PDB file of C-alpha atoms in Angstrom:
ATOM      1  CA  UNK A   1     -30.293 -20.839 -20.634  1.00  0.00           C
ATOM      2  CA  UNK A   2     -31.872 -22.874 -23.336  1.00  0.00           C
ATOM      3  CA  UNK A   3     -33.314 -19.704 -24.865  1.00  0.00           C
ATOM      4  CA  UNK A   4     -29.922 -18.198 -24.843  1.00  0.00           C
ATOM      5  CA  UNK A   5     -28.416 -21.166 -26.500  1.00  0.00           C
ATOM      6  CA  UNK A   6     -31.008 -21.082 -29.290  1.00  0.00           C
ATOM      7  CA  UNK A   7     -30.481 -17.418 -29.764  1.00  0.00           C
ATOM      8  CA  UNK A   8     -26.610 -17.737 -29.874  1.00  0.00           C
ATOM      9  CA  UNK A   9     -26.795 -20.766 -32.269  1.00  0.00           C
ATOM     10  CA  UNK A  10     -29.165 -18.876 -34.646  1.00  0.00           C
ATOM     11  CA  UNK A  11     -26.662 -15.932 -34.695  1.00  0.00           C
ATOM     12  CA  UNK A  12     -23.798 -18.272 -35.318  1.00  0.00           C
ATOM     13  CA  UNK A  13     -25.578 -19.736 -38.247  1.00  0.00           C
ATOM     14  CA  UNK A  14     -25.881 -16.337 -39.831  1.00  0.00           C
ATOM     15  CA  UNK A  15     -22.154 -15.469 -39.468  1.00  0.00           C
ATOM     16  CA  UNK A  16     -20.264 -18.758 -39.393  1.00  0.00           C
ATOM     17  CA  UNK A  17     -20.434 -20.576 -42.754  1.00  0.00           C
ATOM     18  CA  UNK A  18     -20.755 -24.251 -42.888  1.00  0.00           C
ATOM     19  CA  UNK A  19     -17.362 -26.012 -43.289  1.00  0.00           C
ATOM     20  CA  UNK A  20     -16.731 -27.622 -46.565  1.00  0.00           C
ATOM     21  CA  UNK A  21     -15.663 -30.843 -44.905  1.00  0.00           C
ATOM     22  CA  UNK A  22     -16.434 -32.336 -41.458  1.00  0.00           C
ATOM     23  CA  UNK A  23     -19.813 -30.782 -40.962  1.00  0.00           C
ATOM     24  CA  UNK A  24     -21.628 -32.763 -38.084  1.00  0.00           C
ATOM     25  CA  UNK A  25     -24.654 -33.492 -40.351  1.00  0.00           C
ATOM     26  CA  UNK A  26     -22.451 -34.590 -43.264  1.00  0.00           C
ATOM     27  CA  UNK A  27     -20.531 -36.992 -40.874  1.00  0.00           C
ATOM     28  CA  UNK A  28     -23.821 -38.376 -39.579  1.00  0.00           C
ATOM     29  CA  UNK A  29     -24.896 -38.930 -43.206  1.00  0.00           C
ATOM     30  CA  UNK A  30     -21.738 -40.879 -43.916  1.00  0.00           C
ATOM     31  CA  UNK A  31     -22.110 -43.004 -40.887  1.00  0.00           C
ATOM     32  CA  UNK A  32     -25.762 -43.550 -41.666  1.00  0.00           C
ATOM     33  CA  UNK A  33     -24.942 -44.693 -45.193  1.00  0.00           C
ATOM     34  CA  UNK A  34     -22.521 -47.191 -43.848  1.00  0.00           C
ATOM     35  CA  UNK A  35     -25.084 -48.458 -41.334  1.00  0.00           C
ATOM     36  CA  UNK A  36     -27.611 -48.792 -44.228  1.00  0.00           C
ATOM     37  CA  UNK A  37     -25.126 -51.071 -46.123  1.00  0.00           C
ATOM     38  CA  UNK A  38     -24.990 -53.354 -43.106  1.00  0.00           C
ATOM     39  CA  UNK A  39     -28.652 -53.627 -42.443  1.00  0.00           C
ATOM     40  CA  UNK A  40     -30.273 -53.187 -45.796  1.00  0.00           C
ATOM     41  CA  UNK A  41     -33.063 -55.597 -46.674  1.00  0.00           C
ATOM     42  CA  UNK A  42     -36.141 -54.903 -48.793  1.00  0.00           C
ATOM     43  CA  UNK A  43     -38.410 -54.910 -45.788  1.00  0.00           C
ATOM     44  CA  UNK A  44     -40.053 -52.386 -43.382  1.00  0.00           C
ATOM     45  CA  UNK A  45     -38.561 -54.302 -40.418  1.00  0.00           C
ATOM     46  CA  UNK A  46     -35.083 -53.745 -41.630  1.00  0.00           C
ATOM     47  CA  UNK A  47     -35.896 -50.072 -42.301  1.00  0.00           C
ATOM     48  CA  UNK A  48     -37.229 -49.657 -38.799  1.00  0.00           C
ATOM     49  CA  UNK A  49     -33.989 -51.203 -37.375  1.00  0.00           C
ATOM     50  CA  UNK A  50     -31.989 -48.820 -39.603  1.00  0.00           C
ATOM     51  CA  UNK A  51     -33.970 -45.808 -38.369  1.00  0.00           C
ATOM     52  CA  UNK A  52     -33.644 -46.732 -34.702  1.00  0.00           C
ATOM     53  CA  UNK A  53     -30.027 -47.578 -35.027  1.00  0.00           C
ATOM     54  CA  UNK A  54     -29.296 -44.298 -36.574  1.00  0.00           C
ATOM     55  CA  UNK A  55     -31.422 -41.961 -34.499  1.00  0.00           C
ATOM     56  CA  UNK A  56     -31.125 -43.373 -30.995  1.00  0.00           C
ATOM     57  CA  UNK A  57     -27.379 -42.946 -30.679  1.00  0.00           C
ATOM     58  CA  UNK A  58     -27.717 -39.349 -31.729  1.00  0.00           C
ATOM     59  CA  UNK A  59     -30.365 -38.606 -29.164  1.00  0.00           C
ATOM     60  CA  UNK A  60     -28.210 -40.443 -26.594  1.00  0.00           C
ATOM     61  CA  UNK A  61     -25.208 -38.341 -27.658  1.00  0.00           C
ATOM     62  CA  UNK A  62     -27.328 -35.249 -27.030  1.00  0.00           C
ATOM     63  CA  UNK A  63     -28.188 -36.326 -23.521  1.00  0.00           C
ATOM     64  CA  UNK A  64     -24.447 -36.732 -22.846  1.00  0.00           C
ATOM     65  CA  UNK A  65     -23.567 -33.400 -24.363  1.00  0.00           C
ATOM     66  CA  UNK A  66     -24.333 -31.706 -21.123  1.00  0.00           C
ATOM     67  CA  UNK A  67     -26.542 -28.714 -20.039  1.00  0.00           C
ATOM     68  CA  UNK A  68     -25.937 -25.045 -20.683  1.00  0.00           C
ATOM     69  CA  UNK A  69     -25.653 -22.342 -23.276  1.00  0.00           C
ATOM     70  CA  UNK A  70     -22.624 -23.649 -25.113  1.00  0.00           C
ATOM     71  CA  UNK A  71     -23.799 -27.060 -26.030  1.00  0.00           C
ATOM     72  CA  UNK A  72     -27.196 -25.798 -27.026  1.00  0.00           C
ATOM     73  CA  UNK A  73     -25.593 -23.014 -29.189  1.00  0.00           C
ATOM     74  CA  UNK A  74     -23.197 -25.288 -30.884  1.00  0.00           C
ATOM     75  CA  UNK A  75     -25.790 -27.814 -31.634  1.00  0.00           C
ATOM     76  CA  UNK A  76     -28.216 -25.219 -32.835  1.00  0.00           C
ATOM     77  CA  UNK A  77     -25.538 -23.935 -35.281  1.00  0.00           C
ATOM     78  CA  UNK A  78     -24.816 -27.495 -36.467  1.00  0.00           C
ATOM     79  CA  UNK A  79     -28.502 -28.278 -37.094  1.00  0.00           C
ATOM     80  CA  UNK A  80     -29.773 -25.030 -38.603  1.00  0.00           C
ATOM     81  CA  UNK A  81     -29.484 -24.439 -42.357  1.00  0.00           C
ATOM     82  CA  UNK A  82     -31.407 -21.236 -42.890  1.00  0.00           C
ATOM     83  CA  UNK A  83     -28.438 -19.033 -43.786  1.00  0.00           C
ATOM     84  CA  UNK A  84     -27.032 -21.581 -46.322  1.00  0.00           C
ATOM     85  CA  UNK A  85     -30.529 -22.135 -47.757  1.00  0.00           C
ATOM     86  CA  UNK A  86     -30.812 -18.438 -48.460  1.00  0.00           C
ATOM     87  CA  UNK A  87     -27.343 -18.103 -49.877  1.00  0.00           C
ATOM     88  CA  UNK A  88     -27.786 -21.180 -52.264  1.00  0.00           C
ATOM     89  CA  UNK A  89     -31.167 -19.840 -53.480  1.00  0.00           C
ATOM     90  CA  UNK A  90     -29.740 -16.402 -54.165  1.00  0.00           C
ATOM     91  CA  UNK A  91     -26.900 -18.027 -56.086  1.00  0.00           C
ATOM     92  CA  UNK A  92     -29.420 -19.544 -58.377  1.00  0.00           C
ATOM     93  CA  UNK A  93     -31.175 -16.199 -58.784  1.00  0.00           C
ATOM     94  CA  UNK A  94     -27.820 -14.654 -59.717  1.00  0.00           C
ATOM     95  CA  UNK A  95     -27.163 -17.249 -62.338  1.00  0.00           C
ATOM     96  CA  UNK A  96     -30.723 -16.741 -63.790  1.00  0.00           C
ATOM     97  CA  UNK A  97     -30.479 -12.973 -63.784  1.00  0.00           C
ATOM     98  CA  UNK A  98     -27.225 -13.235 -65.695  1.00  0.00           C
ATOM     99  CA  UNK A  99     -28.747 -15.502 -68.276  1.00  0.00           C
ATOM    100  CA  UNK A 100     -26.603 -18.535 -67.178  1.00  0.00           C
ATOM    101  CA  UNK A 101     -29.099 -21.276 -67.399  1.00  0.00           C
ATOM    102  CA  UNK A 102     -26.530 -24.132 -67.182  1.00  0.00           C
ATOM    103  CA  UNK A 103     -25.093 -22.771 -63.947  1.00  0.00           C
ATOM    104  CA  UNK A 104     -28.530 -22.278 -62.538  1.00  0.00           C
ATOM    105  CA  UNK A 105     -29.374 -25.999 -63.320  1.00  0.00           C
ATOM    106  CA  UNK A 106     -26.188 -27.157 -61.696  1.00  0.00           C
ATOM    107  CA  UNK A 107     -26.829 -25.098 -58.601  1.00  0.00           C
ATOM    108  CA  UNK A 108     -30.406 -26.308 -58.315  1.00  0.00           C
ATOM    109  CA  UNK A 109     -29.170 -29.853 -57.730  1.00  0.00           C
ATOM    110  CA  UNK A 110     -27.930 -28.664 -54.357  1.00  0.00           C
ATOM    111  CA  UNK A 111     -31.424 -27.452 -53.324  1.00  0.00           C
ATOM    112  CA  UNK A 112     -33.774 -30.220 -54.581  1.00  0.00           C
ATOM    113  CA  UNK A 113     -33.846 -33.619 -55.978  1.00  0.00           C
ATOM    114  CA  UNK A 114     -35.722 -32.968 -59.310  1.00  0.00           C
ATOM    115  CA  UNK A 115     -34.084 -33.435 -62.634  1.00  0.00           C
ATOM    116  CA  UNK A 116     -32.984 -29.910 -63.806  1.00  0.00           C
ATOM    117  CA  UNK A 117     -31.736 -30.880 -67.243  1.00  0.00           C
ATOM    118  CA  UNK A 118     -34.900 -29.863 -69.203  1.00  0.00           C
ATOM    119  CA  UNK A 119     -35.958 -26.985 -66.946  1.00  0.00           C
ATOM    120  CA  UNK A 120     -36.200 -23.400 -68.261  1.00  0.00           C
ATOM    121  CA  UNK A 121     -35.617 -20.343 -66.071  1.00  0.00           C
ATOM    122  CA  UNK A 122     -39.229 -20.047 -64.771  1.00  0.00           C
ATOM    123  CA  UNK A 123     -39.307 -23.822 -63.933  1.00  0.00           C
ATOM    124  CA  UNK A 124     -36.054 -23.470 -62.064  1.00  0.00           C
ATOM    125  CA  UNK A 125     -37.366 -20.476 -60.154  1.00  0.00           C
ATOM    126  CA  UNK A 126     -40.453 -22.389 -59.083  1.00  0.00           C
ATOM    127  CA  UNK A 127     -38.293 -25.348 -57.930  1.00  0.00           C
ATOM    128  CA  UNK A 128     -36.196 -22.840 -55.809  1.00  0.00           C
ATOM    129  CA  UNK A 129     -39.188 -21.134 -54.218  1.00  0.00           C
ATOM    130  CA  UNK A 130     -40.736 -24.502 -53.414  1.00  0.00           C
ATOM    131  CA  UNK A 131     -37.530 -25.811 -51.912  1.00  0.00           C
ATOM    132  CA  UNK A 132     -37.164 -22.608 -49.862  1.00  0.00           C
ATOM    133  CA  UNK A 133     -40.653 -23.026 -48.456  1.00  0.00           C
ATOM    134  CA  UNK A 134     -40.205 -26.657 -47.454  1.00  0.00           C
ATOM    135  CA  UNK A 135     -36.713 -26.309 -46.075  1.00  0.00           C
ATOM    136  CA  UNK A 136     -37.703 -23.304 -43.959  1.00  0.00           C
ATOM    137  CA  UNK A 137     -39.482 -25.771 -41.913  1.00  0.00           C
ATOM    138  CA  UNK A 138     -37.030 -28.555 -42.187  1.00  0.00           C
ATOM    139  CA  UNK A 139     -33.844 -26.440 -41.745  1.00  0.00           C
ATOM    140  CA  UNK A 140     -34.908 -23.817 -39.359  1.00  0.00           C
ATOM    141  CA  UNK A 141     -38.317 -24.022 -37.677  1.00  0.00           C
ATOM    142  CA  UNK A 142     -38.244 -27.692 -36.913  1.00  0.00           C
ATOM    143  CA  UNK A 143     -34.834 -27.659 -35.174  1.00  0.00           C
ATOM    144  CA  UNK A 144     -35.778 -24.602 -33.169  1.00  0.00           C
ATOM    145  CA  UNK A 145     -39.064 -26.095 -32.053  1.00  0.00           C
ATOM    146  CA  UNK A 146     -37.493 -29.347 -30.988  1.00  0.00           C
ATOM    147  CA  UNK A 147     -34.697 -27.486 -29.462  1.00  0.00           C
ATOM    148  CA  UNK A 148     -37.080 -25.523 -27.335  1.00  0.00           C
ATOM    149  CA  UNK A 149     -38.989 -28.642 -26.375  1.00  0.00           C
ATOM    150  CA  UNK A 150     -36.123 -31.038 -25.740  1.00  0.00           C
ATOM    151  CA  UNK A 151     -32.749 -29.179 -25.807  1.00  0.00           C
ATOM    152  CA  UNK A 152     -29.759 -30.783 -27.429  1.00  0.00           C
ATOM    153  CA  UNK A 153     -31.352 -34.250 -27.842  1.00  0.00           C
ATOM    154  CA  UNK A 154     -34.280 -32.514 -29.549  1.00  0.00           C
ATOM    155  CA  UNK A 155     -32.121 -30.578 -31.990  1.00  0.00           C
ATOM    156  CA  UNK A 156     -29.863 -33.443 -32.900  1.00  0.00           C
ATOM    157  CA  UNK A 157     -32.689 -36.024 -32.987  1.00  0.00           C
ATOM    158  CA  UNK A 158     -34.756 -33.869 -35.382  1.00  0.00           C
ATOM    159  CA  UNK A 159     -31.835 -33.275 -37.688  1.00  0.00           C
ATOM    160  CA  UNK A 160     -30.994 -36.926 -37.780  1.00  0.00           C
ATOM    161  CA  UNK A 161     -34.646 -37.903 -38.598  1.00  0.00           C
ATOM    162  CA  UNK A 162     -34.860 -35.313 -41.350  1.00  0.00           C
ATOM    163  CA  UNK A 163     -31.527 -36.381 -42.774  1.00  0.00           C
ATOM    164  CA  UNK A 164     -32.582 -39.980 -42.877  1.00  0.00           C
ATOM    165  CA  UNK A 165     -35.749 -39.007 -44.731  1.00  0.00           C
ATOM    166  CA  UNK A 166     -33.737 -37.210 -47.365  1.00  0.00           C
ATOM    167  CA  UNK A 167     -31.556 -40.249 -47.755  1.00  0.00           C
ATOM    168  CA  UNK A 168     -34.021 -43.172 -47.785  1.00  0.00           C
ATOM    169  CA  UNK A 169     -37.516 -41.738 -47.717  1.00  0.00           C
ATOM    170  CA  UNK A 170     -38.200 -42.278 -51.382  1.00  0.00           C
ATOM    171  CA  UNK A 171     -41.068 -44.154 -52.980  1.00  0.00           C
ATOM    172  CA  UNK A 172     -38.777 -46.127 -55.373  1.00  0.00           C
ATOM    173  CA  UNK A 173     -37.932 -49.755 -55.852  1.00  0.00           C
ATOM    174  CA  UNK A 174     -35.100 -49.691 -53.303  1.00  0.00           C
ATOM    175  CA  UNK A 175     -36.647 -47.628 -50.554  1.00  0.00           C
ATOM    176  CA  UNK A 176     -40.385 -48.048 -50.720  1.00  0.00           C
ATOM    177  CA  UNK A 177     -40.335 -50.546 -47.841  1.00  0.00           C
ATOM    178  CA  UNK A 178     -36.909 -49.846 -46.292  1.00  0.00           C
ATOM    179  CA  UNK A 179     -37.462 -46.197 -46.055  1.00  0.00           C
ATOM    180  CA  UNK A 180     -41.022 -46.224 -44.875  1.00  0.00           C
ATOM    181  CA  UNK A 181     -40.098 -45.963 -41.138  1.00  0.00           C
ATOM    182  CA  UNK A 182     -37.800 -42.994 -41.724  1.00  0.00           C
ATOM    183  CA  UNK A 183     -40.315 -41.166 -43.846  1.00  0.00           C
ATOM    184  CA  UNK A 184     -43.126 -41.709 -41.364  1.00  0.00           C
ATOM    185  CA  UNK A 185     -40.983 -40.657 -38.409  1.00  0.00           C
ATOM    186  CA  UNK A 186     -40.016 -37.523 -40.333  1.00  0.00           C
ATOM    187  CA  UNK A 187     -43.701 -36.813 -41.127  1.00  0.00           C
ATOM    188  CA  UNK A 188     -44.481 -37.116 -37.356  1.00  0.00           C
ATOM    189  CA  UNK A 189     -41.535 -34.917 -36.211  1.00  0.00           C
ATOM    190  CA  UNK A 190     -42.275 -32.311 -38.781  1.00  0.00           C
ATOM    191  CA  UNK A 191     -45.997 -32.142 -38.397  1.00  0.00           C
ATOM    192  CA  UNK A 192     -46.039 -29.208 -35.813  1.00  0.00           C
ATOM    193  CA  UNK A 193     -43.102 -27.257 -37.213  1.00  0.00           C
ATOM    194  CA  UNK A 194     -44.646 -27.346 -40.714  1.00  0.00           C
ATOM    195  CA  UNK A 195     -47.845 -25.826 -39.517  1.00  0.00           C
ATOM    196  CA  UNK A 196     -46.020 -23.293 -37.337  1.00  0.00           C
ATOM    197  CA  UNK A 197     -43.966 -22.471 -40.436  1.00  0.00           C
ATOM    198  CA  UNK A 198     -47.160 -21.914 -42.511  1.00  0.00           C
ATOM    199  CA  UNK A 199     -48.735 -19.732 -39.783  1.00  0.00           C
ATOM    200  CA  UNK A 200     -45.665 -17.526 -39.413  1.00  0.00           C
ATOM    201  CA  UNK A 201     -45.468 -17.337 -43.177  1.00  0.00           C
ATOM    202  CA  UNK A 202     -49.032 -15.974 -43.232  1.00  0.00           C
ATOM    203  CA  UNK A 203     -48.170 -13.395 -40.577  1.00  0.00           C
ATOM    204  CA  UNK A 204     -45.020 -12.387 -42.394  1.00  0.00           C
ATOM    205  CA  UNK A 205     -46.789 -11.990 -45.875  1.00  0.00           C
ATOM    206  CA  UNK A 206     -46.571  -8.096 -45.641  1.00  0.00           C
ATOM    207  CA  UNK A 207     -42.720  -8.339 -45.759  1.00  0.00           C
ATOM    208  CA  UNK A 208     -42.983  -9.241 -49.431  1.00  0.00           C
ATOM    209  CA  UNK A 209     -45.996  -7.154 -50.241  1.00  0.00           C
ATOM    210  CA  UNK A 210     -48.478  -9.927 -49.596  1.00  0.00           C
ATOM    211  CA  UNK A 211     -51.800  -9.905 -47.745  1.00  0.00           C
ATOM    212  CA  UNK A 212     -52.303 -11.762 -44.465  1.00  0.00           C
ATOM    213  CA  UNK A 213     -55.883 -12.667 -45.229  1.00  0.00           C
ATOM    214  CA  UNK A 214     -55.207 -14.035 -48.707  1.00  0.00           C
ATOM    215  CA  UNK A 215     -52.168 -15.974 -47.481  1.00  0.00           C
ATOM    216  CA  UNK A 216     -54.356 -17.472 -44.755  1.00  0.00           C
ATOM    217  CA  UNK A 217     -57.118 -18.428 -47.238  1.00  0.00           C
ATOM    218  CA  UNK A 218     -54.638 -20.055 -49.675  1.00  0.00           C
ATOM    219  CA  UNK A 219     -52.976 -21.992 -46.811  1.00  0.00           C
ATOM    220  CA  UNK A 220     -56.265 -23.310 -45.450  1.00  0.00           C
ATOM    221  CA  UNK A 221     -57.620 -24.111 -48.881  1.00  0.00           C
ATOM    222  CA  UNK A 222     -54.577 -25.711 -50.516  1.00  0.00           C
ATOM    223  CA  UNK A 223     -52.241 -26.957 -47.677  1.00  0.00           C
ATOM    224  CA  UNK A 224     -53.789 -30.496 -47.642  1.00  0.00           C
ATOM    225  CA  UNK A 225     -53.741 -30.872 -51.414  1.00  0.00           C
ATOM    226  CA  UNK A 226     -50.005 -31.734 -51.588  1.00  0.00           C
ATOM    227  CA  UNK A 227     -49.003 -35.428 -51.281  1.00  0.00           C
ATOM    228  CA  UNK A 228     -46.708 -34.530 -48.433  1.00  0.00           C
ATOM    229  CA  UNK A 229     -48.600 -33.821 -45.232  1.00  0.00           C
ATOM    230  CA  UNK A 230     -45.983 -31.174 -44.233  1.00  0.00           C
ATOM    231  CA  UNK A 231     -44.350 -29.844 -47.348  1.00  0.00           C
ATOM    232  CA  UNK A 232     -47.836 -28.813 -48.668  1.00  0.00           C
ATOM    233  CA  UNK A 233     -48.506 -26.665 -45.630  1.00  0.00           C
ATOM    234  CA  UNK A 234     -45.373 -24.595 -46.232  1.00  0.00           C
ATOM    235  CA  UNK A 235     -45.660 -24.318 -49.992  1.00  0.00           C
ATOM    236  CA  UNK A 236     -49.322 -23.330 -49.877  1.00  0.00           C
ATOM    237  CA  UNK A 237     -48.615 -20.575 -47.272  1.00  0.00           C
ATOM    238  CA  UNK A 238     -45.608 -19.342 -49.331  1.00  0.00           C
ATOM    239  CA  UNK A 239     -47.815 -19.229 -52.450  1.00  0.00           C
ATOM    240  CA  UNK A 240     -50.426 -17.298 -50.695  1.00  0.00           C
ATOM    241  CA  UNK A 241     -48.017 -14.814 -49.217  1.00  0.00           C
ATOM    242  CA  UNK A 242     -46.145 -14.355 -52.454  1.00  0.00           C
ATOM    243  CA  UNK A 243     -49.326 -14.132 -54.508  1.00  0.00           C
ATOM    244  CA  UNK A 244     -47.989 -16.799 -56.856  1.00  0.00           C
ATOM    245  CA  UNK A 245     -48.996 -20.233 -58.051  1.00  0.00           C
ATOM    246  CA  UNK A 246     -46.785 -23.221 -57.173  1.00  0.00           C
ATOM    247  CA  UNK A 247     -46.842 -26.821 -58.075  1.00  0.00           C
ATOM    248  CA  UNK A 248     -47.148 -28.635 -61.431  1.00  0.00           C
ATOM    249  CA  UNK A 249     -45.006 -31.265 -63.099  1.00  0.00           C
ATOM    250  CA  UNK A 250     -41.877 -32.355 -61.521  1.00  0.00           C
ATOM    251  CA  UNK A 251     -39.348 -34.974 -62.890  1.00  0.00           C
ATOM    252  CA  UNK A 252     -37.237 -37.131 -60.520  1.00  0.00           C
ATOM    253  CA  UNK A 253     -34.733 -39.557 -62.107  1.00  0.00           C
ATOM    254  CA  UNK A 254     -36.869 -39.864 -65.210  1.00  0.00           C
ATOM    255  CA  UNK A 255     -40.128 -40.307 -63.225  1.00  0.00           C
ATOM    256  CA  UNK A 256     -42.732 -37.628 -63.738  1.00  0.00           C
ATOM    257  CA  UNK A 257     -44.958 -36.541 -60.903  1.00  0.00           C
ATOM    258  CA  UNK A 258     -47.848 -34.136 -61.298  1.00  0.00           C
ATOM    259  CA  UNK A 259     -48.314 -31.976 -58.102  1.00  0.00           C
ATOM    260  CA  UNK A 260     -51.520 -29.965 -57.455  1.00  0.00           C
ATOM    261  CA  UNK A 261     -51.484 -26.301 -58.031  1.00  0.00           C
ATOM    262  CA  UNK A 262     -51.193 -24.242 -54.911  1.00  0.00           C
ATOM    263  CA  UNK A 263     -52.140 -20.523 -54.708  1.00  0.00           C
ATOM    264  CA  UNK A 264     -53.542 -18.034 -57.113  1.00  0.00           C
ATOM    265  CA  UNK A 265     -51.981 -15.638 -59.568  1.00  0.00           C
ATOM    266  CA  UNK A 266     -49.158 -16.069 -62.094  1.00  0.00           C
ATOM    267  CA  UNK A 267     -46.601 -18.851 -61.798  1.00  0.00           C
ATOM    268  CA  UNK A 268     -43.426 -18.080 -59.737  1.00  0.00           C
ATOM    269  CA  UNK A 269     -40.763 -16.489 -61.697  1.00  0.00           C
ATOM    270  CA  UNK A 270     -37.087 -15.540 -61.350  1.00  0.00           C
ATOM    271  CA  UNK A 271     -37.881 -12.369 -59.361  1.00  0.00           C
ATOM    272  CA  UNK A 272     -39.829 -14.403 -56.797  1.00  0.00           C
ATOM    273  CA  UNK A 273     -36.591 -16.179 -55.639  1.00  0.00           C
ATOM    274  CA  UNK A 274     -35.389 -13.219 -53.769  1.00  0.00           C
ATOM    275  CA  UNK A 275     -38.880 -12.532 -52.378  1.00  0.00           C
ATOM    276  CA  UNK A 276     -39.071 -16.088 -51.151  1.00  0.00           C
ATOM    277  CA  UNK A 277     -35.703 -15.751 -49.419  1.00  0.00           C
ATOM    278  CA  UNK A 278     -36.749 -12.510 -47.776  1.00  0.00           C
ATOM    279  CA  UNK A 279     -40.024 -14.129 -46.612  1.00  0.00           C
ATOM    280  CA  UNK A 280     -38.066 -17.175 -45.284  1.00  0.00           C
ATOM    281  CA  UNK A 281     -35.747 -14.907 -43.346  1.00  0.00           C
ATOM    282  CA  UNK A 282     -38.690 -13.194 -41.712  1.00  0.00           C
ATOM    283  CA  UNK A 283     -40.214 -16.420 -40.795  1.00  0.00           C
ATOM    284  CA  UNK A 284     -36.896 -17.653 -39.432  1.00  0.00           C
ATOM    285  CA  UNK A 285     -36.693 -14.684 -36.955  1.00  0.00           C
ATOM    286  CA  UNK A 286     -40.305 -15.122 -35.924  1.00  0.00           C
ATOM    287  CA  UNK A 287     -39.679 -18.917 -35.303  1.00  0.00           C
ATOM    288  CA  UNK A 288     -36.642 -17.943 -33.180  1.00  0.00           C
ATOM    289  CA  UNK A 289     -38.712 -15.543 -31.034  1.00  0.00           C
ATOM    290  CA  UNK A 290     -41.396 -18.071 -30.577  1.00  0.00           C
ATOM    291  CA  UNK A 291     -39.001 -20.974 -29.730  1.00  0.00           C
ATOM    292  CA  UNK A 292     -36.759 -19.040 -27.451  1.00  0.00           C
ATOM    293  CA  UNK A 293     -39.782 -17.385 -25.755  1.00  0.00           C
ATOM    294  CA  UNK A 294     -41.425 -20.890 -25.252  1.00  0.00           C
ATOM    295  CA  UNK A 295     -38.326 -22.198 -23.804  1.00  0.00           C
ATOM    296  CA  UNK A 296     -38.135 -19.471 -21.270  1.00  0.00           C
ATOM    297  CA  UNK A 297     -41.781 -19.765 -20.145  1.00  0.00           C
ATOM    298  CA  UNK A 298     -42.203 -20.835 -16.469  1.00  0.00           C
ATOM    299  CA  UNK A 299     -44.023 -24.010 -17.546  1.00  0.00           C
ATOM    300  CA  UNK A 300     -41.531 -25.009 -20.099  1.00  0.00           C
ATOM    301  CA  UNK A 301     -39.551 -28.327 -19.912  1.00  0.00           C
ATOM    302  CA  UNK A 302     -36.377 -26.365 -19.404  1.00  0.00           C
ATOM    303  CA  UNK A 303     -37.743 -24.346 -16.472  1.00  0.00           C
ATOM    304  CA  UNK A 304     -39.418 -27.490 -15.092  1.00  0.00           C
ATOM    305  CA  UNK A 305     -35.883 -29.094 -15.001  1.00  0.00           C
ATOM    306  CA  UNK A 306     -34.609 -26.203 -12.956  1.00  0.00           C
ATOM    307  CA  UNK A 307     -34.061 -23.745 -15.739  1.00  0.00           C
ATOM    308  CA  UNK A 308     -31.046 -25.587 -17.114  1.00  0.00           C
ATOM    309  CA  UNK A 309     -30.658 -26.743 -20.614  1.00  0.00           C
ATOM    310  CA  UNK A 310     -30.469 -30.441 -21.342  1.00  0.00           C
ATOM    311  CA  UNK A 311     -29.099 -30.586 -24.691  1.00  0.00           C
ATOM    312  CA  UNK A 312     -30.329 -30.758 -44.162  1.00  0.00           C
ATOM    313  CA  UNK A 313     -32.131 -30.011 -46.378  1.00  0.00           C
ATOM    314  CA  UNK A 314     -34.964 -32.142 -47.369  1.00  0.00           C
ATOM    315  CA  UNK A 315     -35.030 -32.180 -51.060  1.00  0.00           C
ATOM    316  CA  UNK A 316     -38.354 -31.224 -52.699  1.00  0.00           C
TER     317      UNK A 316
END
């Protein structure tokens, strides 16, 4: 039943657009921001309290949501963001292909946190490809993996953790200490999904004309070069599968960061946005098959419990 719920929720994500208002993840973000205002102190202890106070009620709510296909499907739909990610990336591609650089810059802000004001078309394209790579893990593979392992609490808990990281997991004056617990918990929760994403990306490389052996070599060579222990795995695998080079200089709120170069070949360009989306969609389907299949195995947690289910986009 857990497998059926994951399958149904995945299909819902492809056909039911996210509501403009009242989406569960957005409501959680609003509540978490209010909670932050109550407990904020410039300390790691306050940040740990904030993280626990935001995540544990969500996991508890998942436990109370009930067992069965419907709760699993609804929660899967609410926590997945693959369809929206692909649509937003393609909107940027549309703007760039039409020569509308200002619209592309505005749309980029919905995908990643870097400053788009001085980016040209190729730099915007690289940012989109990198965001698609990272968020394929955060918005699709991660929820599916945790849904297979822990049902509704796993789905909701992973999305809560990932959302908190996007909110406070920044190395700046306000959040360097307060956001540390959220950032480390997100690293831990995303460790397995990121590496599964990279592996599935390698296997899906032929979908975009890539070579499996080359994609594997780039992933294993460059995956640990990135400052993020998880984003680097996904970006390196995408770079290898696409036959492009990712990484370089990024600007966040006036602060410049130099990221290592990942992959071989020319830098990612406008045409690579649609290739990245196509690759991500293939990875999403493979992740669904792996997760739904794992949940249905005789030794899975769901089957061990009697075969009954107990059940946001990071910005690069």
